[in-house]
Amino acid sequence: MPETTSAPCAPEDVRRIACIGAGVIGGGWVAHFLARGYDVTAWDPAADAEDKLRRLVAAAWPALEQIGLAEGATQDRLTIAPTLAEAVADADFVQESAPEKLELKRSLLAELAAATRPGVVIASSTSGYPMTDMQTAAEDAGRLVVGHPFNPPYLIPLVEVVGGEQTDPEAVAWASRFYDVAGKSVITMDRELPGFIANRLQEALWREALHMVANGEASVEDIDASITEGPGLRWAFMGPCLTFALAGGEGGMAHMLDHFGPSLKSPWTRLEAPELDRELRDAMVDGCREAAGDRTYADLVAARDQGVIDVLRATGRLGSTR
Amino acid sequence: MPETTSAPCAPEDVRRIACIGAGVIGGGWVAHFLARGYDVTAWDPAADAEDKLRRLVAAAWPALEQIGLAEGATQDRLTIAPTLAEAVADADFVQESAPEKLELKRSLLAELAAATRPGVVIASSTSGYPMTDMQTAAEDAGRLVVGHPFNPPYLIPLVEVVGGEQTDPEAVAWASRFYDVAGKSVITMDRELPGFIANRLQEALWREALHMVANGEASVEDIDASITEGPGLRWAFMGPCLTFALAGGEGGMAHMLDHFGPSLKSPWTRLEAPELDRELRDAMVDGCREAAGDRTYADLVAARDQGVIDVLRATGRLGSTR
């Protein structure tokens, strides 16, 4: 039974955001919210978290300047809180990005729900757990939602928003509106689905890729090139459905399905995930190391960020009102 | 037992190309080869084929001019042959792009092998049939290879090259080198795999998308947005493997697999293709119609083409030597 949420402010009036967990995803959220002009308070239990976080934000900043900062946006508006309670005390919105462990998420969300002002919406960055399973230990669970971003959250627009059984639908609506105001592209789901939408899609592709590598049918390089030199060039601005509709020529999706429908029965993908044994693991690790060549992690991140910016600009998604 | 092929000219010396079948893919190949400065002779049994083909090439030409035409490239170098035999008579290379029906491909390739000068390599655009199954009726089958493009062939660089059991490995090497010279990005496979590489990957994603639509879990719009606003922005320039390696933070692919490996067992994708019944078919057709809105097929093609060009330019893949 959903509890009723009465958010203390409208999505448009959010000023202070608490980011709980400051790893790759949590830190990416911090960078995004700072760039959009919010005050951000972060908390992370790791001893070296502050140092790492400030480096992540500083590394992201040139990219964010290129996209365009909101008025008043500055890295100086980041505060590191010594405790979880202090981090969320004044927050108008809380983004949780702890490691992907169900028990940890469950107890952390309970702790957050207890420490955060009544009605403030708390979103989890979980990449797969249903909120129904994560909110079981929390009181006031009606304001707990999933707000699942993509890496890096300061550049990739997508956020998937969905509630659990105990979540107040108003909290879902509030979160969706808030993310929209905060410059994200929002998909609001009306039901829980393990992995949500985008991860299920990329996970299907990923499983097939792992099978191919496991069977020696394709190398990591082949797999990456087969996407970046092929379908990936279209998917940056036109999704798989509309892309396949165009493959049907002037007959569109109808022709495509009527013509190629039978090939769905062809043995073109495998079904269950492969055993992730040592051999497969190492093949993937080595293949990626080879693909990276002389480039450091920072080089690759910078290249990825620049690439996304360029693609966003090239496809007309920079400088729009959204 | 592979037959020995002795190509009448080196891949660099190809001047005349025969394109057999002039639909969306065959016509796209015609546009590509014309833009790269080749003489192209096309043949298609449909009554209105010439008219459609010339319109397709004319529609593609502004995009090709923007990318940069090869010296001497002109639409005037397209000839329509009245018969298959006349189309291939002088060809240095043959690209077959007939409809995706095994029996048709089999007899057409036999006919082509009989009509084409000895040693000339004949490539099929098939999107899934193994050459071993298509070359059974042909004499001189050693020069029959798969050269699988992506739509539109005049913009998407990828071509997957693979031979069948009877194919001479030299014909595979010749075709790979030729496509490279002709401006494509080539993946040469050393074994047959139904669907090759990129199609297996996108088919896995596609099956999952169809399941979601069939179950009412996501709309066509959600699915397309989940890619274009999310992973698709990265896949235009960085493949899924390296992308996931970055998700492992500084620990790279090793950390990613060690940390997220167990989630491979999560129910994040489904396995077999869904029944493509009327309801699902119509939901897909309607969803795509809705996504297209007021835009005509030609509008969508123009938008797609412009998008690919912009992405190619944005990611530094225009103006390179390749």
mmCIF file of C-alpha atoms in Angstrom, chain A residues 150-321:
data_model
loop_
_atom_site.group_PDB
_atom_site.id
_atom_site.type_symbol
_atom_site.label_atom_id
_atom_site.label_comp_id
_atom_site.label_asym_id
_atom_site.label_seq_id
_atom_site.Cartn_x
_atom_site.Cartn_y
_atom_site.Cartn_z
ATOM 1 C CA PHE A 150 24.145 5.565 -17.489
ATOM 2 C CA ASN A 151 27.847 6.052 -17.361
ATOM 3 C CA PRO A 152 28.946 8.793 -17.259
ATOM 4 C CA PRO A 153 25.879 10.390 -15.655
ATOM 5 C CA TYR A 154 27.197 13.878 -16.452
ATOM 6 C CA LEU A 155 27.049 13.195 -20.200
ATOM 7 C CA ILE A 156 24.658 10.369 -21.016
ATOM 8 C CA PRO A 157 21.153 11.840 -20.777
ATOM 9 C CA LEU A 158 19.141 8.709 -19.961
ATOM 10 C CA VAL A 159 17.615 8.090 -16.525
ATOM 11 C CA GLU A 160 15.118 5.274 -15.960
ATOM 12 C CA VAL A 161 12.621 6.032 -13.199
ATOM 13 C CA VAL A 162 10.443 3.403 -11.549
ATOM 14 C CA GLY A 163 8.933 2.799 -8.136
ATOM 15 C CA GLY A 164 8.436 -0.302 -5.998
ATOM 16 C CA GLU A 165 5.251 -1.737 -4.523
ATOM 17 C CA GLN A 166 5.442 0.597 -1.535
ATOM 18 C CA THR A 167 6.381 3.657 -3.559
ATOM 19 C CA ASP A 168 3.921 6.526 -3.799
ATOM 20 C CA PRO A 169 3.201 7.182 -7.507
ATOM 21 C CA GLU A 170 3.587 10.871 -6.711
ATOM 22 C CA ALA A 171 7.195 10.265 -5.723
ATOM 23 C CA VAL A 172 7.789 8.639 -9.116
ATOM 24 C CA ALA A 173 6.186 11.590 -10.888
ATOM 25 C CA TRP A 174 8.151 14.059 -8.759
ATOM 26 C CA ALA A 175 11.454 12.289 -9.522
ATOM 27 C CA SER A 176 10.745 12.133 -13.253
ATOM 28 C CA ARG A 177 9.956 15.827 -13.322
ATOM 29 C CA PHE A 178 13.007 16.671 -11.234
ATOM 30 C CA TYR A 179 15.389 14.753 -13.530
ATOM 31 C CA ASP A 180 13.836 16.474 -16.506
ATOM 32 C CA VAL A 181 14.422 19.882 -14.900
ATOM 33 C CA ALA A 182 17.951 18.767 -14.046
ATOM 34 C CA GLY A 183 18.700 18.174 -17.718
ATOM 35 C CA LYS A 184 18.236 14.438 -18.080
ATOM 36 C CA SER A 185 16.196 12.394 -20.593
ATOM 37 C CA VAL A 186 13.699 10.433 -18.554
ATOM 38 C CA ILE A 187 11.964 7.137 -19.199
ATOM 39 C CA THR A 188 9.282 6.575 -16.571
ATOM 40 C CA MET A 189 8.359 2.911 -16.251
ATOM 41 C CA ASP A 190 4.931 1.902 -14.972
ATOM 42 C CA ARG A 191 6.085 -1.494 -13.729
ATOM 43 C CA GLU A 192 9.215 -3.098 -12.332
ATOM 44 C CA LEU A 193 11.331 -5.182 -14.691
ATOM 45 C CA PRO A 194 14.673 -6.668 -13.636
ATOM 46 C CA GLY A 195 17.385 -4.635 -15.378
ATOM 47 C CA PHE A 196 14.848 -1.990 -16.461
ATOM 48 C CA ILE A 197 14.897 -1.319 -20.222
ATOM 49 C CA ALA A 198 18.258 -0.170 -21.580
ATOM 50 C CA ASN A 199 20.273 -2.618 -19.503
ATOM 51 C CA ARG A 200 18.143 -5.534 -20.628
ATOM 52 C CA LEU A 201 18.838 -4.516 -24.202
ATOM 53 C CA GLN A 202 22.539 -4.027 -23.794
ATOM 54 C CA GLU A 203 22.793 -7.088 -21.580
ATOM 55 C CA ALA A 204 21.285 -9.223 -24.348
ATOM 56 C CA LEU A 205 23.921 -7.925 -26.726
ATOM 57 C CA TRP A 206 26.596 -8.349 -24.086
ATOM 58 C CA ARG A 207 25.683 -11.985 -23.383
ATOM 59 C CA GLU A 208 25.898 -12.790 -27.062
ATOM 60 C CA ALA A 209 29.292 -11.063 -27.230
ATOM 61 C CA LEU A 210 30.526 -13.123 -24.291
ATOM 62 C CA HIS A 211 29.362 -16.328 -25.987
ATOM 63 C CA MET A 212 31.247 -15.398 -29.139
ATOM 64 C CA VAL A 213 34.427 -14.703 -27.259
ATOM 65 C CA ALA A 214 34.003 -17.856 -25.177
ATOM 66 C CA ASN A 215 33.665 -19.932 -28.361
ATOM 67 C CA GLY A 216 36.488 -18.254 -30.234
ATOM 68 C CA GLU A 217 34.032 -17.035 -32.889
ATOM 69 C CA ALA A 218 34.948 -13.369 -32.629
ATOM 70 C CA SER A 219 37.538 -11.293 -30.837
ATOM 71 C CA VAL A 220 36.839 -8.366 -28.546
ATOM 72 C CA GLU A 221 38.158 -6.148 -31.318
ATOM 73 C CA ASP A 222 35.811 -7.700 -33.896
ATOM 74 C CA ILE A 223 32.884 -7.237 -31.547
ATOM 75 C CA ASP A 224 33.682 -3.628 -30.785
ATOM 76 C CA ALA A 225 34.374 -2.815 -34.440
ATOM 77 C CA SER A 226 31.204 -4.584 -35.545
ATOM 78 C CA ILE A 227 29.253 -2.083 -33.446
ATOM 79 C CA THR A 228 31.223 1.154 -33.885
ATOM 80 C CA GLU A 229 31.617 0.660 -37.649
ATOM 81 C CA GLY A 230 28.083 -0.639 -38.023
ATOM 82 C CA PRO A 231 24.872 -0.381 -35.997
ATOM 83 C CA GLY A 232 26.426 1.883 -33.353
ATOM 84 C CA LEU A 233 26.690 4.727 -35.834
ATOM 85 C CA ARG A 234 22.948 4.735 -36.216
ATOM 86 C CA TRP A 235 22.027 4.060 -32.609
ATOM 87 C CA ALA A 236 23.533 7.358 -31.478
ATOM 88 C CA PHE A 237 20.510 9.135 -32.875
ATOM 89 C CA MET A 238 17.998 6.549 -34.113
ATOM 90 C CA GLY A 239 16.914 3.581 -32.012
ATOM 91 C CA PRO A 240 16.826 -0.060 -33.105
ATOM 92 C CA CYS A 241 13.106 -0.069 -33.868
ATOM 93 C CA LEU A 242 13.094 2.896 -36.218
ATOM 94 C CA THR A 243 16.392 1.762 -37.700
ATOM 95 C CA PHE A 244 14.924 -1.627 -38.540
ATOM 96 C CA ALA A 245 11.817 0.077 -39.881
ATOM 97 C CA LEU A 246 14.054 1.872 -42.382
ATOM 98 C CA ALA A 247 15.584 -1.478 -43.351
ATOM 99 C CA GLY A 248 12.128 -2.365 -44.617
ATOM 100 C CA GLY A 249 12.474 0.329 -47.287
ATOM 101 C CA GLU A 250 9.372 2.277 -48.149
ATOM 102 C CA GLY A 251 7.313 -0.584 -46.694
ATOM 103 C CA GLY A 252 8.738 0.236 -43.289
ATOM 104 C CA MET A 253 8.387 -1.957 -40.222
ATOM 105 C CA ALA A 254 5.492 -3.894 -41.745
ATOM 106 C CA HIS A 255 7.605 -5.014 -44.676
ATOM 107 C CA MET A 256 10.565 -5.688 -42.419
ATOM 108 C CA LEU A 257 8.603 -7.972 -40.122
ATOM 109 C CA ASP A 258 6.663 -9.708 -42.873
ATOM 110 C CA HIS A 259 9.861 -10.286 -44.838
ATOM 111 C CA PHE A 260 12.388 -11.003 -42.090
ATOM 112 C CA GLY A 261 10.032 -12.312 -39.417
ATOM 113 C CA PRO A 262 10.855 -15.951 -40.190
ATOM 114 C CA SER A 263 14.564 -15.285 -39.655
ATOM 115 C CA LEU A 264 13.761 -14.614 -35.994
ATOM 116 C CA LYS A 265 13.707 -18.403 -35.753
ATOM 117 C CA SER A 266 17.225 -18.623 -37.156
ATOM 118 C CA PRO A 267 19.963 -19.586 -34.727
ATOM 119 C CA TRP A 268 21.312 -16.048 -34.650
ATOM 120 C CA THR A 269 21.782 -15.625 -30.959
ATOM 121 C CA ARG A 270 22.309 -17.904 -28.042
ATOM 122 C CA LEU A 271 20.167 -18.009 -25.069
ATOM 123 C CA GLU A 272 21.606 -18.396 -21.620
ATOM 124 C CA ALA A 273 24.591 -16.518 -20.308
ATOM 125 C CA PRO A 274 27.863 -18.397 -20.725
ATOM 126 C CA GLU A 275 29.802 -19.722 -17.772
ATOM 127 C CA LEU A 276 32.044 -16.857 -16.795
ATOM 128 C CA ASP A 277 35.058 -19.071 -16.165
ATOM 129 C CA ARG A 278 38.645 -17.981 -15.780
ATOM 130 C CA GLU A 279 39.389 -18.485 -19.442
ATOM 131 C CA LEU A 280 36.534 -16.282 -20.623
ATOM 132 C CA ARG A 281 37.264 -13.691 -17.981
ATOM 133 C CA ASP A 282 40.895 -13.471 -19.012
ATOM 134 C CA ALA A 283 40.053 -13.380 -22.705
ATOM 135 C CA MET A 284 37.805 -10.381 -22.082
ATOM 136 C CA VAL A 285 40.328 -8.636 -19.865
ATOM 137 C CA ASP A 286 43.182 -9.204 -22.301
ATOM 138 C CA GLY A 287 41.112 -8.195 -25.301
ATOM 139 C CA CYS A 288 40.190 -4.912 -23.676
ATOM 140 C CA ARG A 289 43.750 -4.280 -22.612
ATOM 141 C CA GLU A 290 44.806 -4.810 -26.193
ATOM 142 C CA ALA A 291 42.104 -2.514 -27.475
ATOM 143 C CA ALA A 292 43.216 0.204 -25.057
ATOM 144 C CA GLY A 293 46.832 -0.050 -26.260
ATOM 145 C CA ASP A 294 49.005 2.713 -24.826
ATOM 146 C CA ARG A 295 46.028 4.739 -23.638
ATOM 147 C CA THR A 296 45.613 5.110 -19.878
ATOM 148 C CA TYR A 297 42.258 4.930 -18.140
ATOM 149 C CA ALA A 298 42.207 8.740 -18.029
ATOM 150 C CA ASP A 299 42.971 8.927 -21.738
ATOM 151 C CA LEU A 300 40.090 6.577 -22.487
ATOM 152 C CA VAL A 301 37.695 8.483 -20.264
ATOM 153 C CA ALA A 302 38.682 11.748 -21.909
ATOM 154 C CA ALA A 303 38.275 10.196 -25.357
ATOM 155 C CA ARG A 304 34.890 8.777 -24.437
ATOM 156 C CA ASP A 305 33.708 12.060 -22.993
ATOM 157 C CA GLN A 306 34.884 14.009 -26.011
ATOM 158 C CA GLY A 307 33.223 11.464 -28.263
ATOM 159 C CA VAL A 308 29.885 11.731 -26.518
ATOM 160 C CA ILE A 309 30.006 15.509 -26.626
ATOM 161 C CA ASP A 310 30.839 15.452 -30.301
ATOM 162 C CA VAL A 311 28.058 12.986 -31.016
ATOM 163 C CA LEU A 312 25.573 14.992 -28.971
ATOM 164 C CA ARG A 313 26.542 18.152 -30.800
ATOM 165 C CA ALA A 314 26.591 16.417 -34.169
ATOM 166 C CA THR A 315 23.108 15.046 -33.639
ATOM 167 C CA GLY A 316 21.673 18.385 -32.526
ATOM 168 C CA ARG A 317 21.314 17.543 -28.871
ATOM 169 C CA LEU A 318 23.527 20.294 -27.499
ATOM 170 C CA GLY A 319 22.165 23.761 -27.062
ATOM 171 C CA SER A 320 18.578 22.538 -27.016
ATOM 172 C CA THR A 321 16.347 23.562 -24.144
#
